PDB file of C-alpha atoms in Angstrom:
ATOM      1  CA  UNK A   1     119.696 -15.934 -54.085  1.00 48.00           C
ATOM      2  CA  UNK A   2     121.483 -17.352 -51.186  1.00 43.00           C
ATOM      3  CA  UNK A   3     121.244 -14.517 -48.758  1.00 42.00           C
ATOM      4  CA  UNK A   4     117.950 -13.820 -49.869  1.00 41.00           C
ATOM      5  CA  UNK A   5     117.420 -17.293 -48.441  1.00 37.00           C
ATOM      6  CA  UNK A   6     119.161 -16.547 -45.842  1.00 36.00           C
ATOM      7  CA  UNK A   7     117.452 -13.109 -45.253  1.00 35.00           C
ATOM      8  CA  UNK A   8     114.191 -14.667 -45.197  1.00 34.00           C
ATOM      9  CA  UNK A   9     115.027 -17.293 -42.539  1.00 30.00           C
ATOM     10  CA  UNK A  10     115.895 -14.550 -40.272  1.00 31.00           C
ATOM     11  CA  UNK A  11     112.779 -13.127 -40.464  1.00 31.00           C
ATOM     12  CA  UNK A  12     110.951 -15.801 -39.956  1.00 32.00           C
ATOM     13  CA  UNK A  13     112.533 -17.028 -36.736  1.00 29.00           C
ATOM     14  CA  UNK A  14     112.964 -13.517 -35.192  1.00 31.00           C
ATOM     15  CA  UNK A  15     108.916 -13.433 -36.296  1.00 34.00           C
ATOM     16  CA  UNK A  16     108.400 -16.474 -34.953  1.00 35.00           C
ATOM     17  CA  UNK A  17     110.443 -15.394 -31.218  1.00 33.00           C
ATOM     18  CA  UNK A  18     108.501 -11.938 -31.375  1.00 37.00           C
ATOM     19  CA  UNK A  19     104.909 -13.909 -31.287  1.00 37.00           C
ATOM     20  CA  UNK A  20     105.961 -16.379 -28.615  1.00 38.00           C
ATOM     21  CA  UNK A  21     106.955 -13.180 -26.566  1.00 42.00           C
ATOM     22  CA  UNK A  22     103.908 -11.896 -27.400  1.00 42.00           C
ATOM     23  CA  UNK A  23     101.843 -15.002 -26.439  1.00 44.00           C
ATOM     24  CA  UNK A  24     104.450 -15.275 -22.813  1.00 41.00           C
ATOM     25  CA  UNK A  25     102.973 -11.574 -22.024  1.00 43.00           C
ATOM     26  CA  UNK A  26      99.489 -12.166 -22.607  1.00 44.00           C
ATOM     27  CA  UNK A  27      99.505 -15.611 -20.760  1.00 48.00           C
ATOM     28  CA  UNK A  28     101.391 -13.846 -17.723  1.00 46.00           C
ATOM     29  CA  UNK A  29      98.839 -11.001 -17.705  1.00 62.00           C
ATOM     30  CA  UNK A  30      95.301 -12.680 -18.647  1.00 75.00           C
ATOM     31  CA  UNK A  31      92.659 -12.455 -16.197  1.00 85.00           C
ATOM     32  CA  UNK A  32      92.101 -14.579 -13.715  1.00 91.00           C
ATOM     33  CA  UNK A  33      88.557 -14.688 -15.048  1.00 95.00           C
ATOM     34  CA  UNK A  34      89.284 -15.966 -18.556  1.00 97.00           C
ATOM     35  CA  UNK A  35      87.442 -19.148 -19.255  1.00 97.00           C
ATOM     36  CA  UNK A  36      83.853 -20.345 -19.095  1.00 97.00           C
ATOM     37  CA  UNK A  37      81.706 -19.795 -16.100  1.00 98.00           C
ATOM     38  CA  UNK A  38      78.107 -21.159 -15.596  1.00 97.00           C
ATOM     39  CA  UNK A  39      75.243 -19.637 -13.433  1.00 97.00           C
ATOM     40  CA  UNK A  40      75.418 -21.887 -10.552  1.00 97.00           C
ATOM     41  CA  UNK A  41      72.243 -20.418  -8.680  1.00 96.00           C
ATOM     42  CA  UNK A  42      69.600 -17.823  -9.013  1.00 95.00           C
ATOM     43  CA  UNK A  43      66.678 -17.529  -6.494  1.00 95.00           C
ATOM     44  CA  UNK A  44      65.215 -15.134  -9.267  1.00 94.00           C
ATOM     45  CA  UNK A  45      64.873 -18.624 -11.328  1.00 92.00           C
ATOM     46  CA  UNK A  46      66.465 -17.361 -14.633  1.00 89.00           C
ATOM     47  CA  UNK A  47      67.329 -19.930 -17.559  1.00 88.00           C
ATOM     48  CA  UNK A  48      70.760 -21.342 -16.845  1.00 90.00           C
ATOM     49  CA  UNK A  49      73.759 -19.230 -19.050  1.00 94.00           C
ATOM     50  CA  UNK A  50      77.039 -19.394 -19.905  1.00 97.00           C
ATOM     51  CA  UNK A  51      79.855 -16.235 -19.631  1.00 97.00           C
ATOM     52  CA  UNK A  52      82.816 -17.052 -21.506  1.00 97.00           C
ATOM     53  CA  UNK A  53      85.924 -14.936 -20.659  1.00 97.00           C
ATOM     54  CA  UNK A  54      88.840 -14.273 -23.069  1.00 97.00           C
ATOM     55  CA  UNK A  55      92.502 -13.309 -22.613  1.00 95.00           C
ATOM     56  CA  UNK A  56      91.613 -10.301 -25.030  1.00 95.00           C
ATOM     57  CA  UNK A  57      88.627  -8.525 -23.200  1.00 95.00           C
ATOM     58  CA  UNK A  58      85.677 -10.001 -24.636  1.00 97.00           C
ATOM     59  CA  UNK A  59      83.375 -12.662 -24.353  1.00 97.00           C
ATOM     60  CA  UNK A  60      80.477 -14.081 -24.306  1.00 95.00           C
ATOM     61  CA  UNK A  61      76.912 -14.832 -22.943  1.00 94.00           C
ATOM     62  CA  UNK A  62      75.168 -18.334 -23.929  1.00 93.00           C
ATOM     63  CA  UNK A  63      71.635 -19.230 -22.929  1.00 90.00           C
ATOM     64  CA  UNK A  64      70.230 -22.468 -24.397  1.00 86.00           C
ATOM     65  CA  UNK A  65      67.293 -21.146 -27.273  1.00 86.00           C
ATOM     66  CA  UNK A  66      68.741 -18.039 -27.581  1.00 84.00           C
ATOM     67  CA  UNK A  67      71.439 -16.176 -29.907  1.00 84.00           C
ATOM     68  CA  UNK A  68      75.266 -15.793 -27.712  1.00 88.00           C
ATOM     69  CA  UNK A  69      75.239 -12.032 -26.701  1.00 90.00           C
ATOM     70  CA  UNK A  70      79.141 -10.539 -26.815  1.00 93.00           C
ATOM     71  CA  UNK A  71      80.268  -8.475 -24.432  1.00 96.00           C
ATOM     72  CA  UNK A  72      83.579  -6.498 -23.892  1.00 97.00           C
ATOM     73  CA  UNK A  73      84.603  -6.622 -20.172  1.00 97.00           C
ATOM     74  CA  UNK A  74      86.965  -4.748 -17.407  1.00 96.00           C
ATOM     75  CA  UNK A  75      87.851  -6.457 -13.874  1.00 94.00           C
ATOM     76  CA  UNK A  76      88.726  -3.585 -10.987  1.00 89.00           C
ATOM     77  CA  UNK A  77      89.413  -5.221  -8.100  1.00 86.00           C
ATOM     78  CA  UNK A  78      86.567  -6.776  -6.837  1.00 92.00           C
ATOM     79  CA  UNK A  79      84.233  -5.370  -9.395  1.00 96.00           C
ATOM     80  CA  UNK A  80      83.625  -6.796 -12.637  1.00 97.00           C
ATOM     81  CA  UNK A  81      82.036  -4.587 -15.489  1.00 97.00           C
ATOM     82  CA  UNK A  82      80.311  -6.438 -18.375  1.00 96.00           C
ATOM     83  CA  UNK A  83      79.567  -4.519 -21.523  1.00 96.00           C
ATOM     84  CA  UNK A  84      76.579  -6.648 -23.240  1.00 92.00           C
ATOM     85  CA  UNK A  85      75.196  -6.043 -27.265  1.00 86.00           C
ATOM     86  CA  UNK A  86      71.671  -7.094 -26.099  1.00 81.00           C
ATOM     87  CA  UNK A  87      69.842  -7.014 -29.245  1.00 81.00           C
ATOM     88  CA  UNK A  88      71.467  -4.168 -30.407  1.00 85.00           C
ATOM     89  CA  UNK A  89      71.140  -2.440 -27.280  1.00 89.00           C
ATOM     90  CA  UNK A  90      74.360  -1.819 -24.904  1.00 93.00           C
ATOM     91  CA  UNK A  91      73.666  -2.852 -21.210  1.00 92.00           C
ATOM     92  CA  UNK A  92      76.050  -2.402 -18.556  1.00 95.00           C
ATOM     93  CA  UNK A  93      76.199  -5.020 -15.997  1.00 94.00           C
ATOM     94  CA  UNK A  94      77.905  -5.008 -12.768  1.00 96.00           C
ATOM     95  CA  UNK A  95      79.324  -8.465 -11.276  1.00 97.00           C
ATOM     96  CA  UNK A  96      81.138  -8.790  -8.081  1.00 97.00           C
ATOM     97  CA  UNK A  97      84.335 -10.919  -8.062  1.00 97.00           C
ATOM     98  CA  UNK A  98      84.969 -13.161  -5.211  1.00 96.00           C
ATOM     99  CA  UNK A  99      88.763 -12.394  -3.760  1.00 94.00           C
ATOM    100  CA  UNK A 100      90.310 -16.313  -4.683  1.00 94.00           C
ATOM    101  CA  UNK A 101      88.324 -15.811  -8.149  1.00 94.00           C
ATOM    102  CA  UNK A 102      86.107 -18.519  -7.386  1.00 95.00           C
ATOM    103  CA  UNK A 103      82.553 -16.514  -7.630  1.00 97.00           C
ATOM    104  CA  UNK A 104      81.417 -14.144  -9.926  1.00 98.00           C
ATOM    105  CA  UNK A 105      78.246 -12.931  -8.082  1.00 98.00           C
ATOM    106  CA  UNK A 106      74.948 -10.112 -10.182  1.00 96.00           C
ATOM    107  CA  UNK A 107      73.003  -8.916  -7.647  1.00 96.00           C
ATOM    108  CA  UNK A 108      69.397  -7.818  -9.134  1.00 94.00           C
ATOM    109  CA  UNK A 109      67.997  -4.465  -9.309  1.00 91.00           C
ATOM    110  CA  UNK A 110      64.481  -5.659  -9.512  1.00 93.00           C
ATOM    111  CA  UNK A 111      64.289  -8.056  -6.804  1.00 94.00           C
ATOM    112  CA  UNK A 112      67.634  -7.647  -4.629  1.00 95.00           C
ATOM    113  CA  UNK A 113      68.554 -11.561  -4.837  1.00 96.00           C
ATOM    114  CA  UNK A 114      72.042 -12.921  -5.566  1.00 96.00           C
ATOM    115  CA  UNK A 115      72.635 -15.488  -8.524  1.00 97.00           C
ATOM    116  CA  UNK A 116      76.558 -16.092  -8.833  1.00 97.00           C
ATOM    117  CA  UNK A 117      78.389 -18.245 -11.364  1.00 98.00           C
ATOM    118  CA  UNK A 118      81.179 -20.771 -10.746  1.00 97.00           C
ATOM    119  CA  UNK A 119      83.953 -21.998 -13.437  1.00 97.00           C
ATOM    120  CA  UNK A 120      82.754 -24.758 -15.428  1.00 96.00           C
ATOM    121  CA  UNK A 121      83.638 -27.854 -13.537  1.00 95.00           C
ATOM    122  CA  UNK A 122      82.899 -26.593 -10.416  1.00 95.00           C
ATOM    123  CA  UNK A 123      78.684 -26.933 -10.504  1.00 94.00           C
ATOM    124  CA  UNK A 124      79.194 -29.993  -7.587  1.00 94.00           C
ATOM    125  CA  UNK A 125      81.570 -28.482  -5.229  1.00 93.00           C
ATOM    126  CA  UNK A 126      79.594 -25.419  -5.337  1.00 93.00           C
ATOM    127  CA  UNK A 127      75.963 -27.057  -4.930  1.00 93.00           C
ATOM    128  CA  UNK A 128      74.586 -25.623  -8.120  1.00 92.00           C
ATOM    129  CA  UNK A 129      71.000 -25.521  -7.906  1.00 91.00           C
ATOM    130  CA  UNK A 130      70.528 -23.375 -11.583  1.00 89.00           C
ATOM    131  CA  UNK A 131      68.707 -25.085 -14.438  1.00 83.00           C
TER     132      UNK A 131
END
């Protein structure tokens, strides 16, 4: 009984150094873009979202009124591509990312004008105009 005891407890804290490896790997590789980011402005007037980023690769999209839309993303360089369930419908959507990580900016294909989003937090410094 004793070294089954004994047996167990190793288990547990070798488990227990394998997840807090686990959790040191992911937190030194997570995106810069993880966290929640709010549309700061849009000249196209849309209703003021939310994108909220996880270490994982999904997220997702909050408007007030409206059910939160997941998406899975992928960050290349400068380019940031959203995967959106819309509905039921899959919509790609392509974001640029600002180099310091500061802007995530969706340029419109129906009018040509450029909303961006800022981290929560960062509506005054940025002179968010969205509502």
């Amino acid at each position: 009984m004793k070294m089954k005891v004994i047996s167990s407890l190793a288990v547990i804290v070798l488990a227990a150094f394998s997840f807090s490896g686990v959790a040191s790997a992911a937190e030194a590789t997570a995106s810069p873009l993880v966290g929640t980011w709010v549309l700061c402005q849009d000249p196209d007037g849309s209703p003021k979202d939310t994108l909220e980023f996880f270490a994982e690769g999904y997220g997702f999209s909050r408007r007030p009124n409206a059910a939160m839309s997941p998406f899975l993303f992928k960050e290349a360089k400068d380019q940031l591509l959203l995967a959106v369930n819309a509905h039921g419908n899959l919509l790609n959507i392509y974001m640029g990312v600002s180099p310091d990580h500061s802007r995530l900016t969706l340029k419109s294909e129906r009018t040509g004008n450029e909303a961006f989003y800022v981290r929560v937090g960062q509506e005054k410094q940025n002179g968010c105009t969205a509502k």
